[in-house]
């Protein structure tokens, strides 16, 4: 597939079939990591492919709760009860690629989002649907979240920077949303 064709055709998918993308295919998609630009070529992003339903649900719900609180001016960590009641930011994705970066590195978010978009394009080329889910604060900041992060083998000085949900689109593929970019100034 031509690059431009993939860039024009890829859409954010938020409704997934209940089946996993095979591991070999996911690993193939994640090879974009070996070719993506990254600040200082430090290769500092660490990637965890989440396939455990409970883990995905917990992080997705924590993500929604933290963003909702943030929008209401609440910066303290949410309670487990509030998390449990929230919908998941990951929709019904069967798997989620979590991109962790060092907390004290200015370019961690930039590195993560460049990888996320490259993954989304590589996935689209292979018939796999994705949605980039932005990380605003730290969805793994709770005690339970930190325990999950430790179980992934990701050190405490790392935080999630972005997520890419992955799976097969259920129902019609989304239509291209309208864009509102102003005209480019060219002098
Ligand atoms: C930085 C960033 C953060 C995003 N965060 C979310 C998110 O939290 N939830 C979501 O459903 N989509 C998220 N998206 C997807 C956008 O909503 C989507 O790209 C946009 O609506 C345009 O649609 P398209 O991707 O189909 O072209 C995010 C995209 C970017 C680039």
Coordinates of C-alpha atoms and ligand atoms in Angstrom, one line a residue:
X1 CA 0.0 0.0 0.0
X2 CA 1.2 3.5 -0.8
X3 CA 2.0 5.6 2.2
X4 CA -0.4 8.4 1.1
X5 CA -3.2 5.8 0.6
X6 CA -2.7 4.6 4.2
X7 CA -2.6 8.1 5.6
X8 CA -5.8 9.0 3.8
X9 CA -7.6 5.7 4.6
X10 CA -6.7 5.1 8.3
X11 CA -9.4 6.0 10.7
X12 CA -9.7 5.8 14.5
X13 CA -11.8 2.8 15.3
X14 CA -13.7 2.6 18.6
X15 CA -15.8 -0.6 18.1
X16 CA -13.9 -3.9 17.9
X17 CA -14.6 -7.5 17.2
X18 CA -14.0 -9.9 20.1
X19 CA -10.8 -11.4 18.7
X20 CA -7.1 -10.7 19.1
X21 CA -4.6 -9.8 16.4
X22 CA -2.1 -12.7 16.3
X23 CA 1.1 -12.0 18.2
X24 CA 3.3 -12.5 15.1
X25 CA 1.3 -9.8 13.3
X26 CA 1.4 -7.4 16.2
X27 CA 5.2 -7.9 16.5
X28 CA 5.4 -7.2 12.8
X29 CA 3.5 -3.9 13.2
X30 CA 5.6 -2.9 16.1
X31 CA 8.7 -3.2 14.0
X32 CA 8.0 0.4 13.0
X33 CA 9.8 1.1 16.3
X34 CA 13.1 0.2 14.7
X35 CA 12.6 2.9 12.0
X36 CA 10.8 5.8 13.7
X37 CA 12.5 9.0 14.4
X38 CA 13.0 9.6 18.2
X39 CA 14.6 12.4 20.1
X40 CA 18.4 12.1 20.3
X41 CA 18.0 8.5 19.0
X42 CA 17.7 7.5 22.7
X43 CA 15.1 4.8 21.9
X44 CA 13.7 5.4 25.4
X45 CA 10.1 4.3 24.8
X46 CA 9.2 1.0 26.3
X47 CA 6.3 -0.9 24.9
X48 CA 3.9 -3.2 26.6
X49 CA 1.2 -5.1 24.6
X50 CA -1.7 -5.5 26.9
X51 CA -3.8 -8.5 26.2
X52 CA -5.2 -9.2 29.7
X53 CA -8.9 -8.2 29.8
X54 CA -8.8 -7.1 33.4
X55 CA -5.7 -5.1 33.0
X56 CA -7.0 -3.3 29.9
X57 CA -10.3 -2.6 31.6
X58 CA -8.6 -1.2 34.8
X59 CA -6.2 1.1 32.9
X60 CA -8.9 2.3 30.5
X61 CA -11.3 3.1 33.3
X62 CA -8.6 4.8 35.4
X63 CA -7.8 6.9 32.3
X64 CA -11.4 8.1 31.9
X65 CA -11.7 8.8 35.6
X66 CA -8.5 10.9 35.8
X67 CA -9.4 12.9 32.7
X68 CA -12.9 13.6 34.0
X69 CA -11.4 14.7 37.3
X70 CA -8.9 16.8 35.5
X71 CA -11.6 18.6 33.5
X72 CA -13.4 19.3 36.8
X73 CA -10.2 20.7 38.4
X74 CA -9.6 17.7 40.6
X75 CA -5.9 16.6 40.5
X76 CA -5.9 14.1 43.4
X77 CA -5.8 10.4 42.4
X78 CA -9.2 8.8 41.9
X79 CA -10.6 6.2 44.3
X80 CA -10.9 2.6 43.2
X81 CA -14.6 2.9 43.5
X82 CA -14.8 5.8 41.1
X83 CA -12.5 3.9 38.6
X84 CA -14.8 0.9 38.8
X85 CA -17.8 3.0 37.8
X86 CA -16.2 4.7 34.8
X87 CA -16.4 3.6 31.2
X88 CA -13.1 2.5 29.6
X89 CA -11.1 5.0 27.4
X90 CA -10.1 1.9 25.4
X91 CA -13.7 1.2 24.3
X92 CA -14.0 -2.5 23.7
X93 CA -10.5 -3.1 22.3
X94 CA -9.2 -6.6 22.8
X95 CA -5.6 -5.4 23.0
X96 CA -3.8 -2.1 23.8
X97 CA -0.3 -1.1 23.1
X98 CA 0.9 1.0 26.0
X99 CA 3.9 3.3 25.3
X100 CA 5.9 4.2 28.4
X101 CA 8.6 7.0 28.5
X102 CA 10.9 8.4 31.1
X103 CA 9.1 10.9 33.3
X104 CA 12.0 13.3 33.3
X105 CA 12.5 13.5 29.5
X106 CA 11.0 16.4 27.6
X107 CA 10.5 14.4 24.4
X108 CA 8.8 11.3 25.9
X109 CA 5.3 12.4 24.6
X110 CA 6.7 13.3 21.2
X111 CA 8.5 10.0 20.8
X112 CA 5.5 8.1 21.9
X113 CA 3.0 9.8 19.5
X114 CA 5.3 9.5 16.5
X115 CA 5.5 5.7 17.3
X116 CA 1.8 5.6 17.8
X117 CA 1.0 7.1 14.4
X118 CA 3.5 4.9 12.7
X119 CA 2.0 1.8 14.4
X120 CA -1.5 3.0 13.3
X121 CA -0.4 3.3 9.7
X122 CA 1.4 -0.1 9.7
X123 CA -1.6 -1.7 11.3
X124 CA -4.0 -0.2 8.8
X125 CA -1.9 -1.6 5.9
X126 CA -2.4 -5.0 7.4
X127 CA -6.1 -4.7 7.9
X128 CA -5.8 -4.1 11.6
X129 CA -7.7 -1.2 13.2
X130 CA -6.4 1.2 15.9
X131 CA -7.2 4.3 17.9
X132 CA -4.6 6.4 19.5
X133 CA -5.6 7.2 23.0
X134 CA -3.7 10.2 24.5
X135 CA -2.3 10.1 28.0
X136 CA -2.8 13.3 29.9
X137 CA -1.8 12.5 33.4
X138 CA -0.8 9.1 34.6
X139 CA -3.5 6.4 34.4
X140 CA -1.2 4.1 36.3
X141 CA -0.6 6.6 39.1
X142 CA -2.8 4.8 41.6
X143 CA -1.4 2.1 43.9
X144 CA -3.0 -0.6 41.9
X145 CA -1.7 1.0 38.7
X146 CA 1.8 1.2 40.0
X147 CA 1.6 -2.5 41.0
X148 CA 0.5 -3.3 37.4
X149 CA 3.4 -1.2 36.0
X150 CA 5.9 -3.1 38.2
X151 CA 4.4 -6.4 37.1
X152 CA 5.1 -5.3 33.5
X153 CA 8.7 -4.7 34.4
X154 CA 8.5 -1.0 33.7
X155 CA 10.5 1.1 36.3
X156 CA 8.9 3.7 38.5
X157 CA 10.6 6.6 36.7
X158 CA 8.6 5.8 33.5
X159 CA 5.0 6.8 32.9
X160 CA 2.6 5.9 30.1
X161 CA 2.7 8.5 27.4
X162 CA 0.2 7.2 24.8
X163 CA -1.8 4.1 24.0
X164 CA -2.8 2.5 20.7
X165 CA -5.8 0.3 20.9
X166 CA -5.7 -2.6 18.4
X167 CA -8.1 -5.1 16.9
X168 CA -10.5 -5.7 14.0
X169 CA -13.2 -3.2 13.3
X170 CA -16.7 -4.2 14.1
X171 CA -19.4 -2.8 11.9
X172 CA -18.9 -0.2 9.2
X173 CA -15.4 1.4 9.0
X174 CA -15.6 5.0 10.2
X175 CA -16.0 7.7 7.6
X176 CA -13.5 10.5 7.3
X177 CA -14.3 13.2 9.8
X178 CA -14.2 16.9 8.6
X179 CA -11.1 18.8 9.1
X180 CA -10.9 22.4 10.2
X181 CA -7.3 23.3 9.5
X182 CA -6.9 26.9 8.5
X183 CA -5.3 27.7 5.2
X184 CA -1.5 27.2 5.2
X185 CA 0.4 30.4 5.1
X186 CA 3.1 30.2 2.5
X187 CA 5.3 33.2 1.9
Ligands
LIG1 C1 -2.9 13.0 20.7 C2 -4.2 12.3 20.4 C3 -5.0 11.9 21.4 C4 -6.1 11.2 21.2 N1 -6.9 10.7 22.2 C5 -8.0 10.0 22.0 C6 -8.8 9.5 23.1 O1 -8.4 9.7 24.2 N2 -9.9 8.8 22.8 C7 -10.3 8.6 21.5 O2 -11.3 7.9 21.3 N3 -9.6 9.1 20.4 C8 -8.5 9.8 20.7 N4 -7.7 10.2 19.6 C9 -8.2 10.0 18.2 C10 -8.8 11.3 17.6 O3 -10.0 11.5 18.2 C11 -8.9 11.1 16.1 O4 -7.7 11.0 15.5 C12 -9.7 12.2 15.5 O5 -11.0 12.3 15.9 C13 -9.7 12.2 13.9 O6 -10.2 11.0 13.5 P1 -9.4 9.9 12.6 O7 -8.2 9.4 13.4 O8 -10.3 8.9 12.2 O9 -8.8 10.7 11.4 C14 -6.5 10.9 19.8 C15 -5.7 11.3 18.8 C16 -4.5 12.0 19.1 C17 -3.6 12.4 17.9

